[in-house]
Amino acid sequence: QVQLVESGGGLVQAGDSLRLSCAASGRTFSNYYLGWFRQAPGKEREFVAAIRWSGGPTYYAGFVKGRFTISRDNAKNTVYLQMNSLKPEDTAVYYCAADLSILAGKSSYWGQGTQVTVSS
């Protein structure tokens, strides 16, 4: 059974940094993309960033604008999202996802989400 377990969310002030982690287990992800989505109150879930488990380029939403970095540690089966220069509009529940079609906004697997709150 696939499990994606996020951690690292919290309450921070504008301009601060956070690093989210997603521990993946339950299958081989070699051809999968692992990524992050977020959902703010009253808004639809949106794509944030993705990385292919086997390596290659990274992908980001436009609003990231160089502030976020996605990375992976295959030995730990973990994907990270380093978020710098956080803004109040980054406040959302952040979800880890895994799928072959993440770049199309789809995912077969989701984590439970971790809350990120950025105060002004």
PDB file of C-alpha atoms in Angstrom:
ATOM      1  CA  GLN A   1       0.000   0.000   0.000  1.00  0.00           C
ATOM      2  CA  VAL A   2       1.409   3.348  -1.049  1.00  0.00           C
ATOM      3  CA  GLN A   3       1.905   5.862   1.719  1.00  0.00           C
ATOM      4  CA  LEU A   4       2.989   9.463   1.439  1.00  0.00           C
ATOM      5  CA  VAL A   5       3.565  11.103   4.787  1.00  0.00           C
ATOM      6  CA  GLU A   6       4.210  14.831   4.929  1.00  0.00           C
ATOM      7  CA  SER A   7       5.850  16.760   7.718  1.00  0.00           C
ATOM      8  CA  GLY A   8       7.424  20.134   8.334  1.00  0.00           C
ATOM      9  CA  GLY A   9       4.493  22.506   8.150  1.00  0.00           C
ATOM     10  CA  GLY A  10       3.885  25.192  10.715  1.00  0.00           C
ATOM     11  CA  LEU A  11       3.264  28.843  11.502  1.00  0.00           C
ATOM     12  CA  VAL A  12       5.891  31.296  10.331  1.00  0.00           C
ATOM     13  CA  GLN A  13       6.191  34.989   9.573  1.00  0.00           C
ATOM     14  CA  ALA A  14       6.442  36.520   6.133  1.00  0.00           C
ATOM     15  CA  GLY A  15       9.984  36.213   4.814  1.00  0.00           C
ATOM     16  CA  ASP A  16      10.749  33.067   6.806  1.00  0.00           C
ATOM     17  CA  SER A  17      11.599  29.627   5.452  1.00  0.00           C
ATOM     18  CA  LEU A  18      10.194  26.153   5.903  1.00  0.00           C
ATOM     19  CA  ARG A  19      11.193  22.763   4.594  1.00  0.00           C
ATOM     20  CA  LEU A  20       8.499  20.202   3.945  1.00  0.00           C
ATOM     21  CA  SER A  21       9.298  16.507   3.785  1.00  0.00           C
ATOM     22  CA  CYS A  22       7.388  13.669   2.184  1.00  0.00           C
ATOM     23  CA  ALA A  23       8.320  10.116   3.095  1.00  0.00           C
ATOM     24  CA  ALA A  24       7.184   7.703   0.387  1.00  0.00           C
ATOM     25  CA  SER A  25       6.703   3.965   0.732  1.00  0.00           C
ATOM     26  CA  GLY A  26       4.781   1.019  -0.616  1.00  0.00           C
ATOM     27  CA  ARG A  27       5.966   0.748  -4.204  1.00  0.00           C
ATOM     28  CA  THR A  28       8.791   1.473  -6.601  1.00  0.00           C
ATOM     29  CA  PHE A  29       8.525   5.049  -7.819  1.00  0.00           C
ATOM     30  CA  SER A  30      11.286   4.944 -10.404  1.00  0.00           C
ATOM     31  CA  ASN A  31       9.181   6.243 -13.319  1.00  0.00           C
ATOM     32  CA  TYR A  32       6.908   8.385 -11.204  1.00  0.00           C
ATOM     33  CA  TYR A  33       6.946  12.069 -10.561  1.00  0.00           C
ATOM     34  CA  LEU A  34       6.689  13.100  -6.950  1.00  0.00           C
ATOM     35  CA  GLY A  35       5.466  16.543  -6.251  1.00  0.00           C
ATOM     36  CA  TRP A  36       3.662  19.060  -4.146  1.00  0.00           C
ATOM     37  CA  PHE A  37       0.264  20.651  -4.487  1.00  0.00           C
ATOM     38  CA  ARG A  38      -1.420  23.117  -2.190  1.00  0.00           C
ATOM     39  CA  GLN A  39      -4.940  24.160  -1.359  1.00  0.00           C
ATOM     40  CA  ALA A  40      -5.827  27.436   0.289  1.00  0.00           C
ATOM     41  CA  PRO A  41      -9.192  28.000   1.991  1.00  0.00           C
ATOM     42  CA  GLY A  42     -11.919  28.516  -0.589  1.00  0.00           C
ATOM     43  CA  LYS A  43      -9.613  27.741  -3.500  1.00  0.00           C
ATOM     44  CA  GLU A  44      -8.940  24.751  -5.688  1.00  0.00           C
ATOM     45  CA  ARG A  45      -5.912  22.566  -5.213  1.00  0.00           C
ATOM     46  CA  GLU A  46      -3.005  23.805  -7.338  1.00  0.00           C
ATOM     47  CA  PHE A  47       0.296  22.416  -8.532  1.00  0.00           C
ATOM     48  CA  VAL A  48       3.429  23.700  -6.806  1.00  0.00           C
ATOM     49  CA  ALA A  49       6.442  21.625  -7.880  1.00  0.00           C
ATOM     50  CA  ALA A  50       7.465  18.190  -9.125  1.00  0.00           C
ATOM     51  CA  ILE A  51      10.543  16.062  -9.627  1.00  0.00           C
ATOM     52  CA  ARG A  52      11.015  12.732 -11.313  1.00  0.00           C
ATOM     53  CA  TRP A  53      12.068  10.046  -8.883  1.00  0.00           C
ATOM     54  CA  SER A  54      14.715   8.724 -11.296  1.00  0.00           C
ATOM     55  CA  GLY A  55      16.219  12.166 -11.853  1.00  0.00           C
ATOM     56  CA  GLY A  56      15.980  14.888 -14.425  1.00  0.00           C
ATOM     57  CA  PRO A  57      14.599  18.399 -14.438  1.00  0.00           C
ATOM     58  CA  THR A  58      12.394  19.946 -11.815  1.00  0.00           C
ATOM     59  CA  TYR A  59       9.119  21.715 -12.487  1.00  0.00           C
ATOM     60  CA  TYR A  60       7.563  24.663 -10.700  1.00  0.00           C
ATOM     61  CA  ALA A  61       4.427  26.736 -10.773  1.00  0.00           C
ATOM     62  CA  GLY A  62       4.924  30.299 -11.892  1.00  0.00           C
ATOM     63  CA  PHE A  63       4.124  31.766  -8.490  1.00  0.00           C
ATOM     64  CA  VAL A  64       7.174  29.979  -7.034  1.00  0.00           C
ATOM     65  CA  LYS A  65       9.454  32.468  -8.829  1.00  0.00           C
ATOM     66  CA  GLY A  66      12.677  30.971  -7.513  1.00  0.00           C
ATOM     67  CA  ARG A  67      11.534  30.893  -3.891  1.00  0.00           C
ATOM     68  CA  PHE A  68      10.862  27.152  -3.638  1.00  0.00           C
ATOM     69  CA  THR A  69      13.166  24.225  -4.392  1.00  0.00           C
ATOM     70  CA  ILE A  70      12.098  20.600  -4.728  1.00  0.00           C
ATOM     71  CA  SER A  71      14.628  17.842  -4.173  1.00  0.00           C
ATOM     72  CA  ARG A  72      14.737  14.156  -3.372  1.00  0.00           C
ATOM     73  CA  ASP A  73      16.806  11.725  -1.373  1.00  0.00           C
ATOM     74  CA  ASN A  74      16.364   8.308  -2.941  1.00  0.00           C
ATOM     75  CA  ALA A  75      18.194   6.558  -0.121  1.00  0.00           C
ATOM     76  CA  LYS A  76      15.615   7.914   2.328  1.00  0.00           C
ATOM     77  CA  ASN A  77      12.664   7.655  -0.086  1.00  0.00           C
ATOM     78  CA  THR A  78      11.937  11.256   0.737  1.00  0.00           C
ATOM     79  CA  VAL A  79      11.058  14.325  -1.291  1.00  0.00           C
ATOM     80  CA  TYR A  80      11.585  17.812   0.089  1.00  0.00           C
ATOM     81  CA  LEU A  81      10.177  21.223  -0.629  1.00  0.00           C
ATOM     82  CA  GLN A  82      12.386  24.043   0.583  1.00  0.00           C
ATOM     83  CA  MET A  83      10.307  27.207   0.782  1.00  0.00           C
ATOM     84  CA  ASN A  84      12.065  30.534   1.215  1.00  0.00           C
ATOM     85  CA  SER A  85      10.790  34.096   1.343  1.00  0.00           C
ATOM     86  CA  LEU A  86       7.356  32.899   2.332  1.00  0.00           C
ATOM     87  CA  LYS A  87       4.392  35.187   1.791  1.00  0.00           C
ATOM     88  CA  PRO A  88       0.964  35.253   3.455  1.00  0.00           C
ATOM     89  CA  GLU A  89      -0.523  34.060   0.159  1.00  0.00           C
ATOM     90  CA  ASP A  90       1.494  30.859   0.515  1.00  0.00           C
ATOM     91  CA  THR A  91      -0.779  29.891   3.392  1.00  0.00           C
ATOM     92  CA  ALA A  92      -2.387  26.569   2.474  1.00  0.00           C
ATOM     93  CA  VAL A  93      -2.455  22.870   3.156  1.00  0.00           C
ATOM     94  CA  TYR A  94       0.422  21.345   1.225  1.00  0.00           C
ATOM     95  CA  TYR A  95      -0.022  17.850  -0.171  1.00  0.00           C
ATOM     96  CA  CYS A  96       2.577  15.412  -1.394  1.00  0.00           C
ATOM     97  CA  ALA A  97       1.593  13.512  -4.529  1.00  0.00           C
ATOM     98  CA  ALA A  98       2.941  10.720  -6.714  1.00  0.00           C
ATOM     99  CA  ASP A  99       1.885   9.867 -10.252  1.00  0.00           C
ATOM    100  CA  LEU A 100       3.070   9.426 -13.802  1.00  0.00           C
ATOM    101  CA  SER A 101       0.912  12.416 -14.804  1.00  0.00           C
ATOM    102  CA  ILE A 102       1.576  14.935 -12.067  1.00  0.00           C
ATOM    103  CA  LEU A 103       2.488  17.571 -14.623  1.00  0.00           C
ATOM    104  CA  ALA A 104      -1.079  17.300 -15.936  1.00  0.00           C
ATOM    105  CA  GLY A 105      -2.362  18.056 -12.460  1.00  0.00           C
ATOM    106  CA  LYS A 106      -3.321  14.482 -11.684  1.00  0.00           C
ATOM    107  CA  SER A 107      -2.195  12.152  -8.975  1.00  0.00           C
ATOM    108  CA  SER A 108      -3.017   8.603  -8.027  1.00  0.00           C
ATOM    109  CA  TYR A 109      -1.542   8.983  -4.588  1.00  0.00           C
ATOM    110  CA  TRP A 110      -1.865  11.739  -2.015  1.00  0.00           C
ATOM    111  CA  GLY A 111      -0.536  12.400   1.432  1.00  0.00           C
ATOM    112  CA  GLN A 112      -2.713  13.647   4.259  1.00  0.00           C
ATOM    113  CA  GLY A 113      -1.435  17.204   3.939  1.00  0.00           C
ATOM    114  CA  THR A 114       0.503  19.550   6.188  1.00  0.00           C
ATOM    115  CA  GLN A 115      -0.631  23.043   7.117  1.00  0.00           C
ATOM    116  CA  VAL A 116       1.568  26.008   6.293  1.00  0.00           C
ATOM    117  CA  THR A 117       0.488  29.338   7.733  1.00  0.00           C
ATOM    118  CA  VAL A 118       2.381  32.533   6.952  1.00  0.00           C
ATOM    119  CA  SER A 119       1.534  35.593   8.991  1.00  0.00           C
ATOM    120  CA  SER A 120       2.139  39.125   7.771  1.00  0.00           C
TER     121      SER A 120
END
